[in-house]
PDB file of C-alpha atoms in Angstrom:
ATOM      1  CA  UNK A  22     -14.026   0.584  12.775  1.00  0.00           C
ATOM      2  CA  UNK A  23     -11.782   3.177  11.568  1.00  0.00           C
ATOM      3  CA  UNK A  24     -13.527   6.333  13.085  1.00  0.00           C
ATOM      4  CA  UNK A  25     -13.903   4.349  16.681  1.00  0.00           C
ATOM      5  CA  UNK A  26     -10.184   3.144  16.951  1.00  0.00           C
ATOM      6  CA  UNK A  27      -9.264   6.646  15.931  1.00  0.00           C
ATOM      7  CA  UNK A  28     -11.561   8.025  18.757  1.00  0.00           C
ATOM      8  CA  UNK A  29      -9.938   5.649  21.368  1.00  0.00           C
ATOM      9  CA  UNK A  30      -6.716   6.650  20.607  1.00  0.00           C
ATOM     10  CA  UNK A  31      -7.588  10.400  20.978  1.00  0.00           C
ATOM     11  CA  UNK A  32      -9.403   9.529  23.942  1.00  0.00           C
ATOM     12  CA  UNK A  33      -6.300   7.640  25.521  1.00  0.00           C
ATOM     13  CA  UNK A  34      -4.253  10.959  24.872  1.00  0.00           C
ATOM     14  CA  UNK A  35      -6.470  12.498  27.284  1.00  0.00           C
ATOM     15  CA  UNK A  36      -4.321  10.757  29.979  1.00  0.00           C
ATOM     16  CA  UNK A  37      -1.244  12.659  28.837  1.00  0.00           C
ATOM     17  CA  UNK A  38      -3.083  16.350  27.906  1.00  0.00           C
ATOM     18  CA  UNK A  39      -4.791  16.177  30.989  1.00  0.00           C
ATOM     19  CA  UNK A  40      -1.376  14.999  33.034  1.00  0.00           C
ATOM     20  CA  UNK A  41      -2.681  12.327  35.091  1.00  0.00           C
ATOM     21  CA  UNK A  42       0.812  11.541  36.008  1.00  0.00           C
ATOM     22  CA  UNK A  43       1.901   7.642  35.595  1.00  0.00           C
ATOM     23  CA  UNK A  44      -1.713   6.589  35.200  1.00  0.00           C
ATOM     24  CA  UNK A  45      -2.078   8.864  32.460  1.00  0.00           C
ATOM     25  CA  UNK A  46       0.303   7.346  30.475  1.00  0.00           C
ATOM     26  CA  UNK A  47      -0.767   3.787  30.895  1.00  0.00           C
ATOM     27  CA  UNK A  48      -4.295   4.571  30.287  1.00  0.00           C
ATOM     28  CA  UNK A  49      -3.102   6.545  26.891  1.00  0.00           C
ATOM     29  CA  UNK A  50      -0.673   3.485  25.890  1.00  0.00           C
ATOM     30  CA  UNK A  51      -3.286   1.128  26.402  1.00  0.00           C
ATOM     31  CA  UNK A  52      -5.931   3.070  24.384  1.00  0.00           C
ATOM     32  CA  UNK A  53      -3.242   3.711  21.693  1.00  0.00           C
ATOM     33  CA  UNK A  54      -3.040   0.177  21.209  1.00  0.00           C
ATOM     34  CA  UNK A  55      -6.799  -0.936  21.380  1.00  0.00           C
ATOM     35  CA  UNK A  56      -7.348   2.118  18.643  1.00  0.00           C
ATOM     36  CA  UNK A  57      -4.436   0.802  16.790  1.00  0.00           C
ATOM     37  CA  UNK A  58      -5.556  -2.978  16.426  1.00  0.00           C
ATOM     38  CA  UNK A  59      -9.146  -1.744  15.490  1.00  0.00           C
ATOM     39  CA  UNK A  60      -7.762   0.524  12.766  1.00  0.00           C
ATOM     40  CA  UNK A  61      -5.552  -2.307  11.562  1.00  0.00           C
ATOM     41  CA  UNK A  62      -8.622  -4.810  11.405  1.00  0.00           C
ATOM     42  CA  UNK A  63     -10.284  -2.122   9.642  1.00  0.00           C
ATOM     43  CA  UNK A  64      -7.681  -1.872   7.105  1.00  0.00           C
ATOM     44  CA  UNK A  65      -7.733  -5.522   6.730  1.00  0.00           C
ATOM     45  CA  UNK A  66     -11.579  -5.556   5.897  1.00  0.00           C
ATOM     46  CA  UNK A  67     -11.676  -2.925   3.290  1.00  0.00           C
ATOM     47  CA  UNK A  68      -8.724  -5.014   1.387  1.00  0.00           C
ATOM     48  CA  UNK A  69     -10.437  -8.169   2.187  1.00  0.00           C
ATOM     49  CA  UNK A  70     -13.878  -6.437   0.054  1.00  0.00           C
ATOM     50  CA  UNK A  71     -11.509  -4.855  -2.726  1.00  0.00           C
ATOM     51  CA  UNK A  72      -9.587  -8.180  -3.264  1.00  0.00           C
ATOM     52  CA  UNK A  73     -13.527  -9.537  -3.415  1.00  0.00           C
ATOM     53  CA  UNK A  74     -14.584  -6.765  -5.922  1.00  0.00           C
ATOM     54  CA  UNK A  75     -11.968  -7.430  -8.461  1.00  0.00           C
ATOM     55  CA  UNK A  76     -12.775 -10.867  -8.587  1.00  0.00           C
ATOM     56  CA  UNK A  77     -16.585 -10.365  -9.031  1.00  0.00           C
ATOM     57  CA  UNK A  78     -18.585 -11.550 -12.173  1.00  0.00           C
ATOM     58  CA  UNK A  79     -19.306  -8.430 -14.401  1.00  0.00           C
ATOM     59  CA  UNK A  80     -22.241  -9.370 -16.260  1.00  0.00           C
ATOM     60  CA  UNK A  81     -25.311  -6.593 -18.137  1.00  0.00           C
ATOM     61  CA  UNK A  82     -28.256  -6.078 -16.213  1.00  0.00           C
ATOM     62  CA  UNK A  83     -31.563  -7.487 -18.309  1.00  0.00           C
ATOM     63  CA  UNK A  84     -33.781  -4.039 -16.713  1.00  0.00           C
ATOM     64  CA  UNK A  85     -31.611  -1.319 -16.750  1.00  0.00           C
ATOM     65  CA  UNK A  86     -28.421  -2.653 -19.296  1.00  0.00           C
ATOM     66  CA  UNK A  87     -25.979  -1.044 -17.297  1.00  0.00           C
ATOM     67  CA  UNK A  88     -22.652  -3.492 -16.274  1.00  0.00           C
ATOM     68  CA  UNK A  89     -22.715  -4.322 -12.847  1.00  0.00           C
ATOM     69  CA  UNK A  90     -20.958  -6.715 -10.628  1.00  0.00           C
ATOM     70  CA  UNK A  91     -22.120  -9.414  -9.011  1.00  0.00           C
ATOM     71  CA  UNK A  92     -20.891 -11.263  -5.768  1.00  0.00           C
ATOM     72  CA  UNK A  93     -22.162 -14.948  -5.034  1.00  0.00           C
ATOM     73  CA  UNK A  94     -24.916 -16.556  -6.625  1.00  0.00           C
ATOM     74  CA  UNK A  95     -27.340 -14.033  -6.558  1.00  0.00           C
ATOM     75  CA  UNK A  96     -27.074 -10.161  -6.044  1.00  0.00           C
ATOM     76  CA  UNK A  97     -28.779  -6.498  -6.765  1.00  0.00           C
ATOM     77  CA  UNK A  98     -28.014  -4.232  -9.279  1.00  0.00           C
ATOM     78  CA  UNK A  99     -25.758  -1.737  -8.241  1.00  0.00           C
ATOM     79  CA  UNK A 100     -27.745   0.625 -10.119  1.00  0.00           C
ATOM     80  CA  UNK A 101     -31.646  -0.389 -10.376  1.00  0.00           C
ATOM     81  CA  UNK A 102     -31.484  -2.643  -7.247  1.00  0.00           C
ATOM     82  CA  UNK A 103     -33.052  -5.697 -10.000  1.00  0.00           C
ATOM     83  CA  UNK A 104     -32.535  -8.987  -8.307  1.00  0.00           C
ATOM     84  CA  UNK A 105     -29.888 -10.938 -10.674  1.00  0.00           C
ATOM     85  CA  UNK A 106     -28.556 -14.612 -10.407  1.00  0.00           C
ATOM     86  CA  UNK A 107     -26.521 -17.089 -12.536  1.00  0.00           C
ATOM     87  CA  UNK A 108     -28.138 -20.364 -10.723  1.00  0.00           C
ATOM     88  CA  UNK A 109     -31.579 -20.945 -11.869  1.00  0.00           C
ATOM     89  CA  UNK A 110     -31.972 -22.644  -8.371  1.00  0.00           C
ATOM     90  CA  UNK A 111     -32.288 -18.973  -6.604  1.00  0.00           C
ATOM     91  CA  UNK A 112     -34.450 -17.594  -9.316  1.00  0.00           C
ATOM     92  CA  UNK A 113     -37.190 -15.496  -7.858  1.00  0.00           C
ATOM     93  CA  UNK A 114     -40.504 -17.207  -8.349  1.00  0.00           C
ATOM     94  CA  UNK A 115     -44.173 -15.803  -7.849  1.00  0.00           C
ATOM     95  CA  UNK A 116     -46.180 -13.361  -9.748  1.00  0.00           C
ATOM     96  CA  UNK A 117     -45.330 -10.511  -7.426  1.00  0.00           C
ATOM     97  CA  UNK A 118     -42.163 -10.098  -8.398  1.00  0.00           C
ATOM     98  CA  UNK A 119     -41.226  -7.463 -11.371  1.00  0.00           C
ATOM     99  CA  UNK A 120     -40.657  -8.628 -14.614  1.00  0.00           C
ATOM    100  CA  UNK A 121     -36.794  -7.241 -14.351  1.00  0.00           C
ATOM    101  CA  UNK A 122     -36.064 -10.237 -11.868  1.00  0.00           C
ATOM    102  CA  UNK A 123     -35.120 -12.921 -14.325  1.00  0.00           C
ATOM    103  CA  UNK A 124     -32.205 -15.096 -14.367  1.00  0.00           C
ATOM    104  CA  UNK A 125     -29.316 -13.872 -16.160  1.00  0.00           C
ATOM    105  CA  UNK A 126     -27.259 -15.865 -18.384  1.00  0.00           C
ATOM    106  CA  UNK A 127     -23.597 -15.607 -17.600  1.00  0.00           C
ATOM    107  CA  UNK A 128     -21.562 -14.561 -20.554  1.00  0.00           C
ATOM    108  CA  UNK A 129     -17.953 -13.945 -19.031  1.00  0.00           C
ATOM    109  CA  UNK A 130     -16.370 -10.670 -20.417  1.00  0.00           C
ATOM    110  CA  UNK A 131     -13.610 -11.575 -23.123  1.00  0.00           C
ATOM    111  CA  UNK A 132     -12.803  -7.628 -23.579  1.00  0.00           C
ATOM    112  CA  UNK A 133     -10.094  -6.974 -21.020  1.00  0.00           C
ATOM    113  CA  UNK A 134      -8.179  -9.882 -22.600  1.00  0.00           C
ATOM    114  CA  UNK A 135      -5.363  -9.487 -24.500  1.00  0.00           C
ATOM    115  CA  UNK A 136      -5.325 -10.681 -28.402  1.00  0.00           C
ATOM    116  CA  UNK A 137      -1.926 -11.764 -29.663  1.00  0.00           C
ATOM    117  CA  UNK A 138      -1.275 -10.185 -32.698  1.00  0.00           C
TER     118      UNK A 138
END
């Protein structure tokens, strides 16, 4: 959306650059406004995704042992793509599933908390 909005604003400038008179200025204003709205919506989406990331559950992957974030009830490890879940209802079942696709026990990390002296 960001690149699309910038492209719309550049296309809108064609009305001014090629000197299409009053109609060109109106086209430029319309495309600039639509492009600016698109860029602002894109910025809002990126902000929302960033806020989701800060409140994500941090767990240790049972397959690769690295710390990964989990959004929602199920997610995949961002390193090895193992299916992770903290809800037994969503635990993968079936003989074709990998051994690493087991439920992860939720243990919140307390390392970031400040401990008083």
